[in-house]
mmCIF file of C-alpha atoms and ligand atoms in Angstrom:
data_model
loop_
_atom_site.group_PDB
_atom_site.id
_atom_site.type_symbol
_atom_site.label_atom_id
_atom_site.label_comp_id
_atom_site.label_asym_id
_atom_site.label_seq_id
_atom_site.Cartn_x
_atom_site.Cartn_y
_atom_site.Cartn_z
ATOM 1 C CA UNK A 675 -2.367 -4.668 -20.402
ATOM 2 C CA UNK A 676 -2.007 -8.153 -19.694
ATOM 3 C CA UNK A 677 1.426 -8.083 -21.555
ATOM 4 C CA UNK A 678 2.624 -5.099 -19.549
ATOM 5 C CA UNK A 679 2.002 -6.915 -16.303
ATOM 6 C CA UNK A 680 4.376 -10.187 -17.228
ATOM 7 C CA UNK A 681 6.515 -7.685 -18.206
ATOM 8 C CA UNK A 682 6.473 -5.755 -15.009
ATOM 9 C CA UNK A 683 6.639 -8.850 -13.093
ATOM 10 C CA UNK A 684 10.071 -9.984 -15.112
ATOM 11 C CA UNK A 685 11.550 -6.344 -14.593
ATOM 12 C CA UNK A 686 10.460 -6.533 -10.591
ATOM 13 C CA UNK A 687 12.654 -9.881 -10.407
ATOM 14 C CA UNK A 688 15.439 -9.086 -12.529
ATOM 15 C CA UNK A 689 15.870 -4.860 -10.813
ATOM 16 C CA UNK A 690 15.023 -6.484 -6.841
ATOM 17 C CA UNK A 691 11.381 -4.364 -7.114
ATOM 18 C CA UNK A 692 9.586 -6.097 -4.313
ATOM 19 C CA UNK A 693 6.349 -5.775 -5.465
ATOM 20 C CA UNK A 694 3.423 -7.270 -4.144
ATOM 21 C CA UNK A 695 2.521 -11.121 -3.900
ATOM 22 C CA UNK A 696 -0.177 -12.444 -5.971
ATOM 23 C CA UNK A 697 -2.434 -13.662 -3.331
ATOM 24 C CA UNK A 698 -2.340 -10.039 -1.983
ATOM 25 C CA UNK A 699 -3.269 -8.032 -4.974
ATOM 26 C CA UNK A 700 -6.107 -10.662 -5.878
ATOM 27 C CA UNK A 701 -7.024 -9.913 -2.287
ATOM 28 C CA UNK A 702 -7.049 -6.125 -2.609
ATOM 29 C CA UNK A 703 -8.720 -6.269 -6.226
ATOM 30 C CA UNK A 704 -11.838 -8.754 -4.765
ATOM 31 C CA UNK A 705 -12.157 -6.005 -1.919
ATOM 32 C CA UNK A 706 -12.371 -3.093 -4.325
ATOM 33 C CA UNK A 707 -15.178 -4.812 -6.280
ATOM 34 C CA UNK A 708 -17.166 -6.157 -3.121
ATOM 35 C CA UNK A 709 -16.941 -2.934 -1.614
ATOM 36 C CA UNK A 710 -17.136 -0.723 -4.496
ATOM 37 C CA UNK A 711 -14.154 1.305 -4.197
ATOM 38 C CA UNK A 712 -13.586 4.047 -6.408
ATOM 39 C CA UNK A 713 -11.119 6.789 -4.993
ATOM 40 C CA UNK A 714 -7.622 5.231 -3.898
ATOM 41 C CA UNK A 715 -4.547 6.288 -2.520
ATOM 42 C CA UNK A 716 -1.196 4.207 -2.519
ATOM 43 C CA UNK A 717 1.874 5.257 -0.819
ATOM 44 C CA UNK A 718 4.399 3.272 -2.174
ATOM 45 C CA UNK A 719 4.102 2.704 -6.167
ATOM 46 C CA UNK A 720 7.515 1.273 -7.200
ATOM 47 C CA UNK A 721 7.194 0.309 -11.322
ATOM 48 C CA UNK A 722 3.497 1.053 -10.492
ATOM 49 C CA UNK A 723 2.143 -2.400 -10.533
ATOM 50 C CA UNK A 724 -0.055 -2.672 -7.431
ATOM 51 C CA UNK A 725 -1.450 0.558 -8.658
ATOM 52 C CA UNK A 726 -2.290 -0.553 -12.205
ATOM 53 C CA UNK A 727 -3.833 -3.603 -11.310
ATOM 54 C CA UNK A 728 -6.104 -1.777 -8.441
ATOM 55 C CA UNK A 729 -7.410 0.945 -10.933
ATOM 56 C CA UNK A 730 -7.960 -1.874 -13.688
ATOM 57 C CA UNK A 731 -10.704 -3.219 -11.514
ATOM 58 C CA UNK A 732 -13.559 -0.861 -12.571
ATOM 59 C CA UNK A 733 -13.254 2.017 -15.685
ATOM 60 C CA UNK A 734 -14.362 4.452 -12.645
ATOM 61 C CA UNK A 735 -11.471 4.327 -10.275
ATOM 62 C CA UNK A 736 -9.158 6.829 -9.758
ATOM 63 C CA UNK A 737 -5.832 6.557 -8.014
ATOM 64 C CA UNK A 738 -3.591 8.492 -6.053
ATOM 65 C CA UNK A 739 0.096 7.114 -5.908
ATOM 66 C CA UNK A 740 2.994 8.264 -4.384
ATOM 67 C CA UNK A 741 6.850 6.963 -4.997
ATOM 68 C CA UNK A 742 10.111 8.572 -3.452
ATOM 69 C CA UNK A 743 12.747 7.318 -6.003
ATOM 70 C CA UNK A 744 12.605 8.935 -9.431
ATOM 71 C CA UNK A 745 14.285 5.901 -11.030
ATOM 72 C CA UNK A 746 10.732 3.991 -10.343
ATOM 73 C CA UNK A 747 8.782 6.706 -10.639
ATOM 74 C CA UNK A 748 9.499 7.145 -14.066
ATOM 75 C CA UNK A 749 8.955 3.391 -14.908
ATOM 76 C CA UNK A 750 5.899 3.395 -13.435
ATOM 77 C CA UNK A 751 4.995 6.348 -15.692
ATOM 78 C CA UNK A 752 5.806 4.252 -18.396
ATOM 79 C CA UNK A 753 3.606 1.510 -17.712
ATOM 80 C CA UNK A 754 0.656 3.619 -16.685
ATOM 81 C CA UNK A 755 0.853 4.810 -19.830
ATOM 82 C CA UNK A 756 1.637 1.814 -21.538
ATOM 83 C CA UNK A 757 -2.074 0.421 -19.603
ATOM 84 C CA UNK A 758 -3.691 3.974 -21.009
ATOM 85 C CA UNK A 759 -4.374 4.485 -17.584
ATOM 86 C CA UNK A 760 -2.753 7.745 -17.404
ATOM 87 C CA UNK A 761 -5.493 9.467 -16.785
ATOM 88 C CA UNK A 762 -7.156 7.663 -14.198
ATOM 89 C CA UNK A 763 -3.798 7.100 -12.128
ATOM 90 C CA UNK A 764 -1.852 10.256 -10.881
ATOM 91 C CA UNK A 765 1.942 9.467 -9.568
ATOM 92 C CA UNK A 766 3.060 12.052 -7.334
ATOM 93 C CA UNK A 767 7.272 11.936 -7.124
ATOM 94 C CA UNK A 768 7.713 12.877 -3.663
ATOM 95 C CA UNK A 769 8.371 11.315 0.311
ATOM 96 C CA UNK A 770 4.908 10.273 1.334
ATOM 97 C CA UNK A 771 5.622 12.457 4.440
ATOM 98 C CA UNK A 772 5.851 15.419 2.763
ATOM 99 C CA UNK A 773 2.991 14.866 0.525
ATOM 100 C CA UNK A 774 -0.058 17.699 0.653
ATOM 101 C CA UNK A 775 -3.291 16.098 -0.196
ATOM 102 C CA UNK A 776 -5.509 18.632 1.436
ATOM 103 C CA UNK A 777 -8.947 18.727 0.706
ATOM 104 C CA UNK A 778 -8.719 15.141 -0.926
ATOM 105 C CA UNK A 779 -10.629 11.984 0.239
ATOM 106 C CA UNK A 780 -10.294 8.453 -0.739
ATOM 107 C CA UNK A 781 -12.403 4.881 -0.005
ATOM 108 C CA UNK A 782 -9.208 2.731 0.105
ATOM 109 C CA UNK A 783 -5.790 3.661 1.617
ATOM 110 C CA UNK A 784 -3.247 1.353 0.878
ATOM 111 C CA UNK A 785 0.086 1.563 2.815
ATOM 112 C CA UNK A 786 3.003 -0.391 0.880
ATOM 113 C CA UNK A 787 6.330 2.081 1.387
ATOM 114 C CA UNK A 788 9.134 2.161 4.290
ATOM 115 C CA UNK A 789 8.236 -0.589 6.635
ATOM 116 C CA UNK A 790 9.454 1.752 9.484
ATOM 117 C CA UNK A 791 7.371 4.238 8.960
ATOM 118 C CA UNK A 792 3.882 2.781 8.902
ATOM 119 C CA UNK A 793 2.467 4.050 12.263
ATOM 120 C CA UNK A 794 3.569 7.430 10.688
ATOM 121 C CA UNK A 795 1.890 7.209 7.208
ATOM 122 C CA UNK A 796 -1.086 5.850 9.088
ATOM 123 C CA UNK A 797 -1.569 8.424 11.417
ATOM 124 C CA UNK A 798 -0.757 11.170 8.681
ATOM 125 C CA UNK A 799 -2.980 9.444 5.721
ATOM 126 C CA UNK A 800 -6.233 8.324 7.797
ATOM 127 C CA UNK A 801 -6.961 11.800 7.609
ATOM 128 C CA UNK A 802 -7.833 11.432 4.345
ATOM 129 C CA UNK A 803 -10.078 8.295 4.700
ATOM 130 C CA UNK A 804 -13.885 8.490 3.770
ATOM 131 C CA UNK A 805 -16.554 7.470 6.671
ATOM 132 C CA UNK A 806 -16.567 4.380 5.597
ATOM 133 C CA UNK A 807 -13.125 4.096 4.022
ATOM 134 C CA UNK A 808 -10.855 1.352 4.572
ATOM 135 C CA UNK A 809 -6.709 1.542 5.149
ATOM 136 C CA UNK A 810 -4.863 -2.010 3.930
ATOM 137 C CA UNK A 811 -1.249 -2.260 4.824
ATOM 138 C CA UNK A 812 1.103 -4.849 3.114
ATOM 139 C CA UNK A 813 4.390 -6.852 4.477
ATOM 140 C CA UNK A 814 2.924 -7.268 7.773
ATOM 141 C CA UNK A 815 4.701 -9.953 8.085
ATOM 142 C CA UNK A 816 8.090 -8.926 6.591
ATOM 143 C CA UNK A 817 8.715 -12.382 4.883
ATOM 144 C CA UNK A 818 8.128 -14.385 8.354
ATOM 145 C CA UNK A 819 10.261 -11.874 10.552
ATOM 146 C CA UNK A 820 7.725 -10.651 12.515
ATOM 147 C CA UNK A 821 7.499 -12.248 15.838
ATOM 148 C CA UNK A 822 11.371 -14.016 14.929
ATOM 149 C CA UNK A 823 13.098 -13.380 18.106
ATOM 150 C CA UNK A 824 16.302 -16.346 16.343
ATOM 151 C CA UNK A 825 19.962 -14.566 16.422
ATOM 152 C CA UNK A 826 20.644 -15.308 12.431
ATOM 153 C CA UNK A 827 18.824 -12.663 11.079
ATOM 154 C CA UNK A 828 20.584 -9.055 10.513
ATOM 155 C CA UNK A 829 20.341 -6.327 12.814
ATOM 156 C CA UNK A 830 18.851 -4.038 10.361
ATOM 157 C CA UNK A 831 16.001 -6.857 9.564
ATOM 158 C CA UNK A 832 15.708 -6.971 12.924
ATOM 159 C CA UNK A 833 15.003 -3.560 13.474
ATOM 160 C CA UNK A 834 12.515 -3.422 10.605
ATOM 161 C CA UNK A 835 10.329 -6.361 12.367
ATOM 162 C CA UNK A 836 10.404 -4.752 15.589
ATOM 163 C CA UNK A 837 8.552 -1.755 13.802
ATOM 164 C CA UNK A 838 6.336 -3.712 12.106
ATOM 165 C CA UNK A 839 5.259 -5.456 14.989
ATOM 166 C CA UNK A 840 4.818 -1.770 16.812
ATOM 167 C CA UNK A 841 2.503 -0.911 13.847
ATOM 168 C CA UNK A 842 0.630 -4.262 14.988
ATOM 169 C CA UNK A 843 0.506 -3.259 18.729
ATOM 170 C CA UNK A 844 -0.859 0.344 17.296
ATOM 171 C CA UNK A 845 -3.662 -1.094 15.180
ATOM 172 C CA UNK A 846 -4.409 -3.445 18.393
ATOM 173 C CA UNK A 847 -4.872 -1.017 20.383
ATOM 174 C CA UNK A 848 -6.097 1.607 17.957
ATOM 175 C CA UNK A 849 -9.927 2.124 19.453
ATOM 176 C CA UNK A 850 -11.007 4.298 16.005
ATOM 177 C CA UNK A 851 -10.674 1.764 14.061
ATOM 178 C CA UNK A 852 -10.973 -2.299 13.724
ATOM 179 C CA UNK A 853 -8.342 -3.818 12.504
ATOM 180 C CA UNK A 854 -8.264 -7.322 10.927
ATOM 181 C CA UNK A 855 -4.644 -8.875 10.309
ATOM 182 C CA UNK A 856 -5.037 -11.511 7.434
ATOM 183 C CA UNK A 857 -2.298 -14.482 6.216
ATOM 184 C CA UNK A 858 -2.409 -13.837 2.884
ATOM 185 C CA UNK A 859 0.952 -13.141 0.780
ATOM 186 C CA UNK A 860 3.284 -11.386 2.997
ATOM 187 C CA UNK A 861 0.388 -10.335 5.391
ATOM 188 C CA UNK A 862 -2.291 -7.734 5.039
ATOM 189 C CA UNK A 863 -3.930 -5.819 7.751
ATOM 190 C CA UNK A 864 -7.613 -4.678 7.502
ATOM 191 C CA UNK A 865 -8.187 -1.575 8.931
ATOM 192 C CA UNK A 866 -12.154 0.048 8.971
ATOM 193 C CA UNK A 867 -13.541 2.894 11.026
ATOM 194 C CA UNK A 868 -15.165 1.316 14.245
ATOM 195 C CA UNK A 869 -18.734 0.997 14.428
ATOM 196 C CA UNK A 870 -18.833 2.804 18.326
ATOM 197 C CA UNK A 871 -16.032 4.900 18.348
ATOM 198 C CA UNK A 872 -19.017 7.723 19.345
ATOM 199 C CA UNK A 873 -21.860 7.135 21.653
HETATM 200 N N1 SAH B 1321 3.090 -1.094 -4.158
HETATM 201 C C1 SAH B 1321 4.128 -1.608 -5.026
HETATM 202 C C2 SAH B 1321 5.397 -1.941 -4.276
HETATM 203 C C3 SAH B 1321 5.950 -0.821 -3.473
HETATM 204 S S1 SAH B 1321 7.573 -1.158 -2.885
HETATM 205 C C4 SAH B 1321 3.620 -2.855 -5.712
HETATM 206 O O1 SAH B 1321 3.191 -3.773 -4.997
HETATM 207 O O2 SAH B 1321 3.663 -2.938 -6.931
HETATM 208 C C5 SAH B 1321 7.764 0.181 -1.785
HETATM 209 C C6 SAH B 1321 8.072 1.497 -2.483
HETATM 210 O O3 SAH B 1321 7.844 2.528 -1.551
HETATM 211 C C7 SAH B 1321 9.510 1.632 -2.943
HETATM 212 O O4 SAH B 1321 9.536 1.837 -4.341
HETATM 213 C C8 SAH B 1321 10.044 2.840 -2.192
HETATM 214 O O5 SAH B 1321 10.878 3.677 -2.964
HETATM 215 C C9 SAH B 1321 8.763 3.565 -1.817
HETATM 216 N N2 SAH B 1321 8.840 4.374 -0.595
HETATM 217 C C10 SAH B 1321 9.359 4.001 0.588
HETATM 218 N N3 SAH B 1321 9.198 4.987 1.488
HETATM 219 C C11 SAH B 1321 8.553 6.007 0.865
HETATM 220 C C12 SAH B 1321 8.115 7.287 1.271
HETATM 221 N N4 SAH B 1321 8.314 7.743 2.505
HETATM 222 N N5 SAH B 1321 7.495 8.063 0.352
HETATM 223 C C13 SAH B 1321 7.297 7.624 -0.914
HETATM 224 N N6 SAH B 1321 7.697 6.415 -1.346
HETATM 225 C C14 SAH B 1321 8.321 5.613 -0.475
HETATM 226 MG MG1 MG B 1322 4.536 -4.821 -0.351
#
C-alpha cells in the first residue's frame, strides 16, 4: 500500500490532482482513531487517495466516496484495488448533488469537492450524519485566498474565496452545530452536532 501512495502522490503532481496536504490527512486519520470512526462518506475522491488512507486506519471502516469525472474515478478504482480495499471502499461515479444515499448514515463526513458548492453539500449531506457524527471540510483556506481582498488575483479565484468565506459565515452562524476552523494544511473546519441545540 505504501508503494501505491508515492505513486499516487507522483501521478497527483505530474496530472494537477490537488489532493490533500499531508498535515491534513494525518489530521483526519488521528481523528478517526481518537474518535473511533467507522462509517465515512467523502464527496470528492479524485485518484482516491484521501479515501484510501482514511479507510486504512482501522480493518473495520467502510467508506462512501463520491467523484464527478470518470477519468479519476476510474484511477481511483485502480488504486483501491491496488490497496485490496475494494471492498471496504465503494466509489460512486456521479455529481455529489445528485447522489441518493437514503437510508444511509455515517460518523465522519468529509467535504473535499467544488469549493463553491460547500454550503450546498453541507446542507444536503448532514442529513446523513450520526448523533454524534462529525462533518470536516478541506481548502478552507483556498491556498491563502480567503480573506485576500489584493487586486492580483483572478476573478474566478476571487469568486471561489468569496464562497468559501460564505461557507465560513454559514458554519459561524450555524446554531446546530459547533464548528471549529483549524490551520492545518490548506485549512480544515471541524464541524460536531451542538451540545444544546434542544432544551
Ligand atoms: N479528496 C481527494 C481530493 C479531491 S479533489 C484527496 O484529497 O485525495 C476534488 C474532487 O472533487 C475533484 O476530483 C472533482 O472532480 C470532484 N468534484 C467536484 N465537485 C463535485 C461534485 N459536485 N460531485 C462529485 N465530485 C465532485
Ligand atoms: Mg482538498
Amino acid at each position: 500500500m505504501k508503494e501505491t501512495i508515492l505513486e499516487m502522490e507522483k501521478y497527483a503532481e505530474e496530472y494537477n490532482v490537488p489532493i490533500i496536504e499531508k498535515e491534513s490527512i494525518a489530521f483526519i486519520m488521528k481523528y478517526i482513531k481518537l474518535h473511533n470512526v467507522k462509517r465515512i462518506l467523502e464527496i470528492g475522491t479524485a485518484i482516491g487517495y484521501s479515501g484510501i488512507l482514511m479507510a486504512s486506519v482501522a480493518p473495520d471502516i467502510t467508506l462512501t466516496t463520491i467523484e464527478r469525472d470518470e477519468k479519476r474515478y476510474l484511477e481511483a478504482l485502480k488504486n483501491i484495488k491496488k490497496c485490496g480495499l475494494e471492498k471496504r471502499i465503494e466509489v460512486v461515479f456521479q455529481d455529489a448533488l445528485e447522489a441518493n444515499l437514503i437510508g444511509r448514515e455515517y460518523d465522519l463526513i468529509f467535504i473535499d469537492a467544488a469549493k463553491g458548492q460547500y454550503i450546498k453539500f453541507f446542507e444536503k449531506f448532514s442529513h446523513y450524519l450520526s448523533p454524534n457524527g462529525t462533518i470536516i471540510s478541506d481548502n478552507i483556506k483556498f491556498h491563502g485566498l480567503v480573506g485576500n481582498t489584493s487586486e492580483d488575483i483572478t476573478k474566478n479565484q476571487r469568486s471561489i474565496a468569496s464562497k468559501i468565506e460564505e461557507y465560513i459565515e454559514f458554519l459561524k452562524n450555524n446554531k446546530e452545530y459547533t464548528t471549529k476552523l483549524l490551520d492545518i494544511g490548506d485549512g480544515l473546519s471541524v464541524s460536531t452536532r451542538s451540545e444544546n441545540e434542544t432544551r
